mmCIF file of C-alpha atoms in Angstrom:
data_model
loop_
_atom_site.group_PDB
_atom_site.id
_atom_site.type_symbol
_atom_site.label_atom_id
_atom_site.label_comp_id
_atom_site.label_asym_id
_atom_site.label_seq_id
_atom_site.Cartn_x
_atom_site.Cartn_y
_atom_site.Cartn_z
ATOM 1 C CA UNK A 19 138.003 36.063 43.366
ATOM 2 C CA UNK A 20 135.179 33.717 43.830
ATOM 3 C CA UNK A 21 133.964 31.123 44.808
ATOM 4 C CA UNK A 22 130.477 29.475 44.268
ATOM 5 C CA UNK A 23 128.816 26.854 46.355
ATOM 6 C CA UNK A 24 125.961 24.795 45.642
ATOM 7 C CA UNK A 25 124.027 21.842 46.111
ATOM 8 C CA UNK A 26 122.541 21.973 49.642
ATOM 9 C CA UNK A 27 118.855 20.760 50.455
ATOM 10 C CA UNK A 28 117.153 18.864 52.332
ATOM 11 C CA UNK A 29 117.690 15.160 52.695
ATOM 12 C CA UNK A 30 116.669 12.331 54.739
ATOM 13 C CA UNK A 31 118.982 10.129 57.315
ATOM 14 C CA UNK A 32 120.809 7.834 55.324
ATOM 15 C CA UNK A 33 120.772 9.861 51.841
ATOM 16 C CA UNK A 34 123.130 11.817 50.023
ATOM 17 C CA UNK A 35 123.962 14.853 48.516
ATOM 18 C CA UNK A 36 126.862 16.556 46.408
ATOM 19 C CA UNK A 37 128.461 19.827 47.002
ATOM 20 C CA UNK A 38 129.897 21.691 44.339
ATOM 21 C CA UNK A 39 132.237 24.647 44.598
ATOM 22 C CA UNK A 40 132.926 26.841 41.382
ATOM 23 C CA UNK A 41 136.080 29.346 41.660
ATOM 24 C CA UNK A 42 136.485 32.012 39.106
ATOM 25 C CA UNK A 43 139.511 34.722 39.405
ATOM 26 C CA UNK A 44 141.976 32.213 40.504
ATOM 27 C CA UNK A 45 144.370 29.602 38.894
ATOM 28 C CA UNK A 46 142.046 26.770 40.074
ATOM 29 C CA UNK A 47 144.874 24.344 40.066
ATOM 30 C CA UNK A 48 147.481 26.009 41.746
ATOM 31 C CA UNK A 49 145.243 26.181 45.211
ATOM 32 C CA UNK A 50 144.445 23.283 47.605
ATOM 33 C CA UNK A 51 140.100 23.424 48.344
ATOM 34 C CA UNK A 52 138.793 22.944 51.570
ATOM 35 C CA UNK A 53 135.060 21.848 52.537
ATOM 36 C CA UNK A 54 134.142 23.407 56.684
ATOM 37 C CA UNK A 55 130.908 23.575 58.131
ATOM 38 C CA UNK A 56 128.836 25.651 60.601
ATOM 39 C CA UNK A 57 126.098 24.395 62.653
ATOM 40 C CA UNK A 58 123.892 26.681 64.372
ATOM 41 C CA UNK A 59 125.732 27.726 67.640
ATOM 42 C CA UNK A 60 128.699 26.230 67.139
ATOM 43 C CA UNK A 61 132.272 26.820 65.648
ATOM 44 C CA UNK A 62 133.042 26.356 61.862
ATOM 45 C CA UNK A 63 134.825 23.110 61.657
ATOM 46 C CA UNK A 64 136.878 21.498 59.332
ATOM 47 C CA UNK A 65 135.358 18.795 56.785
ATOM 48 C CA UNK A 66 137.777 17.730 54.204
ATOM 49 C CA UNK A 67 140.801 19.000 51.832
ATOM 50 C CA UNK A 68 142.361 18.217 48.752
ATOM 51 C CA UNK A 69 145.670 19.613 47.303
ATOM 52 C CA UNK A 70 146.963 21.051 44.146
ATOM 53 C CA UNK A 71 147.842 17.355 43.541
ATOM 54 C CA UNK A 72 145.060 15.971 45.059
ATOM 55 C CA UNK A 73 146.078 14.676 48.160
ATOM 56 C CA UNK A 74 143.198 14.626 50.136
ATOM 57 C CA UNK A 75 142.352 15.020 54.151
ATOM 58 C CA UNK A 76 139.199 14.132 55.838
ATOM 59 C CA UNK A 77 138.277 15.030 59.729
ATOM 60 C CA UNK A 78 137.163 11.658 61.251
ATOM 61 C CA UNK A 79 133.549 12.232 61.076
ATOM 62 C CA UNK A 80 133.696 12.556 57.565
ATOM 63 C CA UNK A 81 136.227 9.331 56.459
ATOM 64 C CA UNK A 82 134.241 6.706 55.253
ATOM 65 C CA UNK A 83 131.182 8.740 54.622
ATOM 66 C CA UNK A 84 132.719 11.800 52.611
ATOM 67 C CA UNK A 85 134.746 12.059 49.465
ATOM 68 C CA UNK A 86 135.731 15.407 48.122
ATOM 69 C CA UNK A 87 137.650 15.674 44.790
ATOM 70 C CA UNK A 88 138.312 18.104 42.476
ATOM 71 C CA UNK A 89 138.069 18.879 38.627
ATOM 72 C CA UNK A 90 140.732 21.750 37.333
ATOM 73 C CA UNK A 91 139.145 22.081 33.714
ATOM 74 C CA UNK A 92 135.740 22.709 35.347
ATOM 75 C CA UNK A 93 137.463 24.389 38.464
ATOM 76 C CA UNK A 94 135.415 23.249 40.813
ATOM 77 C CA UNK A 95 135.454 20.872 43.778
ATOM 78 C CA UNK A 96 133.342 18.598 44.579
ATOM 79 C CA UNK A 97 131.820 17.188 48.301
ATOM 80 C CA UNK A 98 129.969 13.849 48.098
ATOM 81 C CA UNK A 99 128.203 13.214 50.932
ATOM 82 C CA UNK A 100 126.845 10.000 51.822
ATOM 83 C CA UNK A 101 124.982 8.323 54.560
ATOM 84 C CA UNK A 102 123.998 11.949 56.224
ATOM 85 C CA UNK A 103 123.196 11.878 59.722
ATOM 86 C CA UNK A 104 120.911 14.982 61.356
ATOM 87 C CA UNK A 105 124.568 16.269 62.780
ATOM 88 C CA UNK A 106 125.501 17.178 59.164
ATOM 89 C CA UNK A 107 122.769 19.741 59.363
ATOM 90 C CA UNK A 108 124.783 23.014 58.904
ATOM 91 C CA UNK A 109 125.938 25.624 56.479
ATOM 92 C CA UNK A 110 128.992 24.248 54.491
ATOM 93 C CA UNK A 111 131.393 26.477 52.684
ATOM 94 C CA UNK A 112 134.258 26.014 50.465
ATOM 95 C CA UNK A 113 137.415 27.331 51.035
ATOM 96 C CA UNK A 114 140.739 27.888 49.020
ATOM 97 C CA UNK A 115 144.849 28.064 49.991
ATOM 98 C CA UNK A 116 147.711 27.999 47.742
ATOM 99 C CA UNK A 117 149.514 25.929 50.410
ATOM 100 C CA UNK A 118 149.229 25.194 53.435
ATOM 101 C CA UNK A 119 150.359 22.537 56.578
ATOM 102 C CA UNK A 120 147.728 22.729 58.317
ATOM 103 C CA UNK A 121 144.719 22.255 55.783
ATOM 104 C CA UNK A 122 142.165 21.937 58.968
ATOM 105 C CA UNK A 123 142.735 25.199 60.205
ATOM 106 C CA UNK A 124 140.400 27.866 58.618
ATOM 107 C CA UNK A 125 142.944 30.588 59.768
ATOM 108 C CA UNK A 126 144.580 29.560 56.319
ATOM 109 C CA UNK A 127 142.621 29.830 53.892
ATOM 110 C CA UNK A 128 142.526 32.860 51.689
ATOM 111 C CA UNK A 129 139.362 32.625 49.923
ATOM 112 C CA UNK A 130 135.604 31.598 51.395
ATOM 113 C CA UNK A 131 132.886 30.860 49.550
ATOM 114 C CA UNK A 132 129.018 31.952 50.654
ATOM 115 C CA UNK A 133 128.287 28.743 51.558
ATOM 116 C CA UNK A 134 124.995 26.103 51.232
ATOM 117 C CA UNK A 135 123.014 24.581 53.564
ATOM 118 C CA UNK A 136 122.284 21.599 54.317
ATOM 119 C CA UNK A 137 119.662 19.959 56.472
ATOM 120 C CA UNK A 138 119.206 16.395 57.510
ATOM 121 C CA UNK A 139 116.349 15.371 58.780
ATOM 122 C CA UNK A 140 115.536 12.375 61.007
#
């Protein structure tokens, strides 16, 4: 199993950017994706999640700013990222569960991507 992330950089306050998460070796539709992050000293925190049937679940920093979705043909999911703030600097990795309660929790999740980075500057 795998899974891909891309997209990071470097971007301004105020700009955007979109992650992208390509899985190979599972069925891509069948899991619910998760988006965490890791800042430098600190614990990997939650982001955002989308079921198998796209439900989706944001923490509040991201709602209103965020938007993850996914695309089963392509199997990938997807981060958008808008109005980035310096906090958003951090490594962000993808993350897959065939099911799951508690989609914040990283304890569930099966599968981790490598991550990307991504660094807002002021």
């Amino acid at each position: 199993v795998q899974l891909q992330a891309s997209g990071g950089g470097l971007v301004q306050a105020g700009g955007s950017l979109r992650l992208a998460c390509t899985s190979s070796g599972i069925t891509f539709e069948d899991y619910a994706l998760g988006w965490f992050r890791q800042a430098p000293g600190k614990d990997r925190e939650f982001v955002a999640a989308i079921t198998y049937r796209g439900g989706t679940y944001y923490e509040d920093f991201a709602k209103g700013r965020f938007s993850i979705s996914r695309d089963n043909a392509k199997n990938t999911v997807y981060l958008q990222m808008n109005v980035l703030k310096p906090e958003d600097t951090a490594v962000y990795y993808c993350a897959a569960v065939k099911i799951t309660p508690d989609y914040w929790s990283a304890l569930e999740y099966d599968y981790w991507g490598q991550g990307t980075l991504v660094t807002v500057s002021s």
